[in-house]
Amino acid sequence: MSQDVIIIGGSFAGLSAAMQLARARRDVLILDTSAPRNRYAATSHGFPGQDGQSPDAITAALRAELSAYATVQIRGAEATAASRRGYGFVVSLSNGEEITGRRLILAYGVRDTLPYLPGLRERWGASVLHCPYCHGYELNRQPVGVLARNEMAMHQAMLLPDWGPTTLFTQGIFEPTQDQRQTLAKRGGIVEEVPITGLVGPAPALEAVRLADGREVLLAGLFIAPQTAPSSDLGAMLGCEKKDGPTGPYLAVDGTQATSVPGVFAAGDLASPMPNATLAAAAGVLAGGAAHRSLIFDPDLTESA
């Protein structure tokens, strides 16, 4: 049976989109691989009404709410291909099955590429972090560091003194200007030119970082800006336009979360230069409503694909 809307990705954005469509009594199929980007984090912070809950608990609550709507299905399946067919779309699954839908909402998120550094990966999401608004408060104003990968490190270093004494580790990759050094110093931050060679302490906690000259610098948290990329090639297969963000490419959308391909919408980290749980859920609400209106006002996708 063809669905009104197929949603690819079942985390905050995809589930929020499904809720809008469910309440319009539309047939919705959510495809989810249960590998969200936030699976490494024990808690989610800054999400109104859910502060301090685990991402799994938030997702479970959203799924429970959706279970009250008879027109919504959730399948643990991987979408491997998608294309336009007639007045809608066909999606291929990893088991060889094909399903069809009149609209698509892409909400499969992004994947992170982390720099190589001994001890870093096993601390990702716990004491090696990317967002001070999400995780900084819990560090209790203890010393924190920024691991430079590019000029974004300066932006992070300027923010972080509100959460703890901050050291910017340039790693020989980024060289702050004299003006930048002075500005950071006014915030109480310092610059360390000797590169980090390893992380110290029982993972996933962090006690210090070890430098190339043998020194150890006490830290409770190390912040990085990971490189990101869409976790699936489906957007590219469909011909959706991309934009370059500060950490990597993301799908271009308009104010309703519509992509450049008629009938295809995108929400969450996949379609934003600023990853954030609350923004992902809000974008899902927009995408779900826009997909519903598209079904009503452009039922045959008359615009060229």
PDB file of N, CA and C in Angstrom, residues 161-201:
ATOM      1  N   PRO A 161      34.471  30.278  28.265  1.00  0.00           N
ATOM      2  CA  PRO A 161      34.752  30.782  29.614  1.00  0.00           C
ATOM      3  C   PRO A 161      33.523  30.945  30.504  1.00  0.00           C
ATOM      4  N   ASP A 162      32.323  31.036  29.938  1.00  0.00           N
ATOM      5  CA  ASP A 162      31.124  31.081  30.768  1.00  0.00           C
ATOM      6  C   ASP A 162      30.863  29.745  31.457  1.00  0.00           C
ATOM      7  N   TRP A 163      31.509  28.680  30.980  1.00  0.00           N
ATOM      8  CA  TRP A 163      31.328  27.352  31.578  1.00  0.00           C
ATOM      9  C   TRP A 163      32.551  26.881  32.362  1.00  0.00           C
ATOM     10  N   GLY A 164      33.691  27.510  32.183  1.00  0.00           N
ATOM     11  CA  GLY A 164      34.880  27.120  32.932  1.00  0.00           C
ATOM     12  C   GLY A 164      36.130  27.750  32.349  1.00  0.00           C
ATOM     13  N   PRO A 165      37.228  27.786  33.123  1.00  0.00           N
ATOM     14  CA  PRO A 165      38.501  28.297  32.605  1.00  0.00           C
ATOM     15  C   PRO A 165      38.894  27.552  31.336  1.00  0.00           C
ATOM     16  N   THR A 166      39.232  28.300  30.300  1.00  0.00           N
ATOM     17  CA  THR A 166      39.343  27.734  28.958  1.00  0.00           C
ATOM     18  C   THR A 166      40.743  27.842  28.384  1.00  0.00           C
ATOM     19  N   THR A 167      41.197  26.728  27.781  1.00  0.00           N
ATOM     20  CA  THR A 167      42.455  26.699  27.041  1.00  0.00           C
ATOM     21  C   THR A 167      42.176  26.315  25.599  1.00  0.00           C
ATOM     22  N   LEU A 168      42.676  27.097  24.672  1.00  0.00           N
ATOM     23  CA  LEU A 168      42.585  26.786  23.244  1.00  0.00           C
ATOM     24  C   LEU A 168      43.875  26.085  22.822  1.00  0.00           C
ATOM     25  N   PHE A 169      43.755  24.827  22.398  1.00  0.00           N
ATOM     26  CA  PHE A 169      44.893  24.051  21.922  1.00  0.00           C
ATOM     27  C   PHE A 169      44.933  24.160  20.400  1.00  0.00           C
ATOM     28  N   THR A 170      45.949  24.847  19.880  1.00  0.00           N
ATOM     29  CA  THR A 170      45.974  25.149  18.450  1.00  0.00           C
ATOM     30  C   THR A 170      46.329  23.940  17.599  1.00  0.00           C
ATOM     31  N   GLN A 171      47.033  22.954  18.155  1.00  0.00           N
ATOM     32  CA  GLN A 171      47.410  21.718  17.457  1.00  0.00           C
ATOM     33  C   GLN A 171      48.248  21.960  16.207  1.00  0.00           C
ATOM     34  N   GLY A 172      48.812  23.146  16.054  1.00  0.00           N
ATOM     35  CA  GLY A 172      49.571  23.455  14.853  1.00  0.00           C
ATOM     36  C   GLY A 172      48.700  23.601  13.623  1.00  0.00           C
ATOM     37  N   ILE A 173      47.382  23.693  13.845  1.00  0.00           N
ATOM     38  CA  ILE A 173      46.424  23.763  12.739  1.00  0.00           C
ATOM     39  C   ILE A 173      45.893  25.173  12.565  1.00  0.00           C
ATOM     40  N   PHE A 174      45.643  25.827  13.686  1.00  0.00           N
ATOM     41  CA  PHE A 174      45.044  27.159  13.661  1.00  0.00           C
ATOM     42  C   PHE A 174      45.934  28.116  14.449  1.00  0.00           C
ATOM     43  N   GLU A 175      46.279  29.226  13.855  1.00  0.00           N
ATOM     44  CA  GLU A 175      47.137  30.217  14.502  1.00  0.00           C
ATOM     45  C   GLU A 175      46.336  31.492  14.756  1.00  0.00           C
ATOM     46  N   PRO A 176      45.915  31.730  16.014  1.00  0.00           N
ATOM     47  CA  PRO A 176      45.143  32.947  16.294  1.00  0.00           C
ATOM     48  C   PRO A 176      45.980  34.195  16.018  1.00  0.00           C
ATOM     49  N   THR A 177      45.306  35.226  15.545  1.00  0.00           N
ATOM     50  CA  THR A 177      45.979  36.507  15.366  1.00  0.00           C
ATOM     51  C   THR A 177      46.234  37.140  16.729  1.00  0.00           C
ATOM     52  N   GLN A 178      47.048  38.177  16.752  1.00  0.00           N
ATOM     53  CA  GLN A 178      47.313  38.864  18.010  1.00  0.00           C
ATOM     54  C   GLN A 178      46.036  39.464  18.582  1.00  0.00           C
ATOM     55  N   ASP A 179      45.199  40.010  17.709  1.00  0.00           N
ATOM     56  CA  ASP A 179      43.925  40.570  18.168  1.00  0.00           C
ATOM     57  C   ASP A 179      43.050  39.474  18.784  1.00  0.00           C
ATOM     58  N   GLN A 180      43.018  38.310  18.147  1.00  0.00           N
ATOM     59  CA  GLN A 180      42.218  37.209  18.677  1.00  0.00           C
ATOM     60  C   GLN A 180      42.743  36.751  20.031  1.00  0.00           C
ATOM     61  N   ARG A 181      44.055  36.691  20.159  1.00  0.00           N
ATOM     62  CA  ARG A 181      44.640  36.300  21.444  1.00  0.00           C
ATOM     63  C   ARG A 181      44.270  37.294  22.542  1.00  0.00           C
ATOM     64  N   GLN A 182      44.320  38.557  22.223  1.00  0.00           N
ATOM     65  CA  GLN A 182      43.993  39.568  23.216  1.00  0.00           C
ATOM     66  C   GLN A 182      42.513  39.515  23.597  1.00  0.00           C
ATOM     67  N   THR A 183      41.663  39.305  22.598  1.00  0.00           N
ATOM     68  CA  THR A 183      40.232  39.202  22.865  1.00  0.00           C
ATOM     69  C   THR A 183      39.925  37.996  23.747  1.00  0.00           C
ATOM     70  N   LEU A 184      40.570  36.866  23.455  1.00  0.00           N
ATOM     71  CA  LEU A 184      40.366  35.670  24.266  1.00  0.00           C
ATOM     72  C   LEU A 184      40.899  35.888  25.680  1.00  0.00           C
ATOM     73  N   ALA A 185      42.029  36.551  25.804  1.00  0.00           N
ATOM     74  CA  ALA A 185      42.607  36.818  27.119  1.00  0.00           C
ATOM     75  C   ALA A 185      41.666  37.658  27.979  1.00  0.00           C
ATOM     76  N   LYS A 186      40.944  38.590  27.368  1.00  0.00           N
ATOM     77  CA  LYS A 186      39.984  39.394  28.103  1.00  0.00           C
ATOM     78  C   LYS A 186      38.849  38.541  28.669  1.00  0.00           C
ATOM     79  N   ARG A 187      38.597  37.411  28.009  1.00  0.00           N
ATOM     80  CA  ARG A 187      37.582  36.470  28.494  1.00  0.00           C
ATOM     81  C   ARG A 187      38.179  35.483  29.498  1.00  0.00           C
ATOM     82  N   GLY A 188      39.482  35.591  29.745  1.00  0.00           N
ATOM     83  CA  GLY A 188      40.133  34.685  30.679  1.00  0.00           C
ATOM     84  C   GLY A 188      40.682  33.439  30.038  1.00  0.00           C
ATOM     85  N   GLY A 189      40.617  33.352  28.708  1.00  0.00           N
ATOM     86  CA  GLY A 189      41.107  32.175  27.998  1.00  0.00           C
ATOM     87  C   GLY A 189      42.583  32.282  27.671  1.00  0.00           C
ATOM     88  N   ILE A 190      43.244  31.128  27.546  1.00  0.00           N
ATOM     89  CA  ILE A 190      44.657  31.101  27.174  1.00  0.00           C
ATOM     90  C   ILE A 190      44.848  30.221  25.947  1.00  0.00           C
ATOM     91  N   VAL A 191      45.976  30.412  25.279  1.00  0.00           N
ATOM     92  CA  VAL A 191      46.314  29.654  24.072  1.00  0.00           C
ATOM     93  C   VAL A 191      47.503  28.756  24.378  1.00  0.00           C
ATOM     94  N   GLU A 192      47.395  27.479  23.980  1.00  0.00           N
ATOM     95  CA  GLU A 192      48.479  26.512  24.148  1.00  0.00           C
ATOM     96  C   GLU A 192      48.923  26.045  22.770  1.00  0.00           C
ATOM     97  N   GLU A 193      50.193  26.311  22.432  1.00  0.00           N
ATOM     98  CA  GLU A 193      50.716  25.956  21.110  1.00  0.00           C
ATOM     99  C   GLU A 193      51.190  24.507  21.034  1.00  0.00           C
ATOM    100  N   VAL A 194      51.626  23.933  22.148  1.00  0.00           N
ATOM    101  CA  VAL A 194      52.131  22.558  22.133  1.00  0.00           C
ATOM    102  C   VAL A 194      50.949  21.607  21.949  1.00  0.00           C
ATOM    103  N   PRO A 195      50.988  20.721  20.964  1.00  0.00           N
ATOM    104  CA  PRO A 195      49.822  19.898  20.659  1.00  0.00           C
ATOM    105  C   PRO A 195      49.528  18.830  21.701  1.00  0.00           C
ATOM    106  N   ILE A 196      48.243  18.501  21.803  1.00  0.00           N
ATOM    107  CA  ILE A 196      47.798  17.373  22.616  1.00  0.00           C
ATOM    108  C   ILE A 196      48.175  16.084  21.899  1.00  0.00           C
ATOM    109  N   THR A 197      48.701  15.113  22.647  1.00  0.00           N
ATOM    110  CA  THR A 197      49.029  13.813  22.059  1.00  0.00           C
ATOM    111  C   THR A 197      48.185  12.681  22.629  1.00  0.00           C
ATOM    112  N   GLY A 198      47.469  12.934  23.715  1.00  0.00           N
ATOM    113  CA  GLY A 198      46.639  11.884  24.294  1.00  0.00           C
ATOM    114  C   GLY A 198      45.769  12.425  25.405  1.00  0.00           C
ATOM    115  N   LEU A 199      44.751  11.632  25.793  1.00  0.00           N
ATOM    116  CA  LEU A 199      43.823  12.005  26.843  1.00  0.00           C
ATOM    117  C   LEU A 199      44.067  11.112  28.056  1.00  0.00           C
ATOM    118  N   VAL A 200      43.893  11.678  29.243  1.00  0.00           N
ATOM    119  CA  VAL A 200      44.265  11.005  30.480  1.00  0.00           C
ATOM    120  C   VAL A 200      43.044  10.832  31.371  1.00  0.00           C
ATOM    121  N   GLY A 201      42.958   9.667  32.034  1.00  0.00           N
ATOM    122  CA  GLY A 201      41.870   9.394  32.961  1.00  0.00           C
ATOM    123  C   GLY A 201      41.060   8.205  32.510  1.00  0.00           C
TER     124      GLY A 201
END
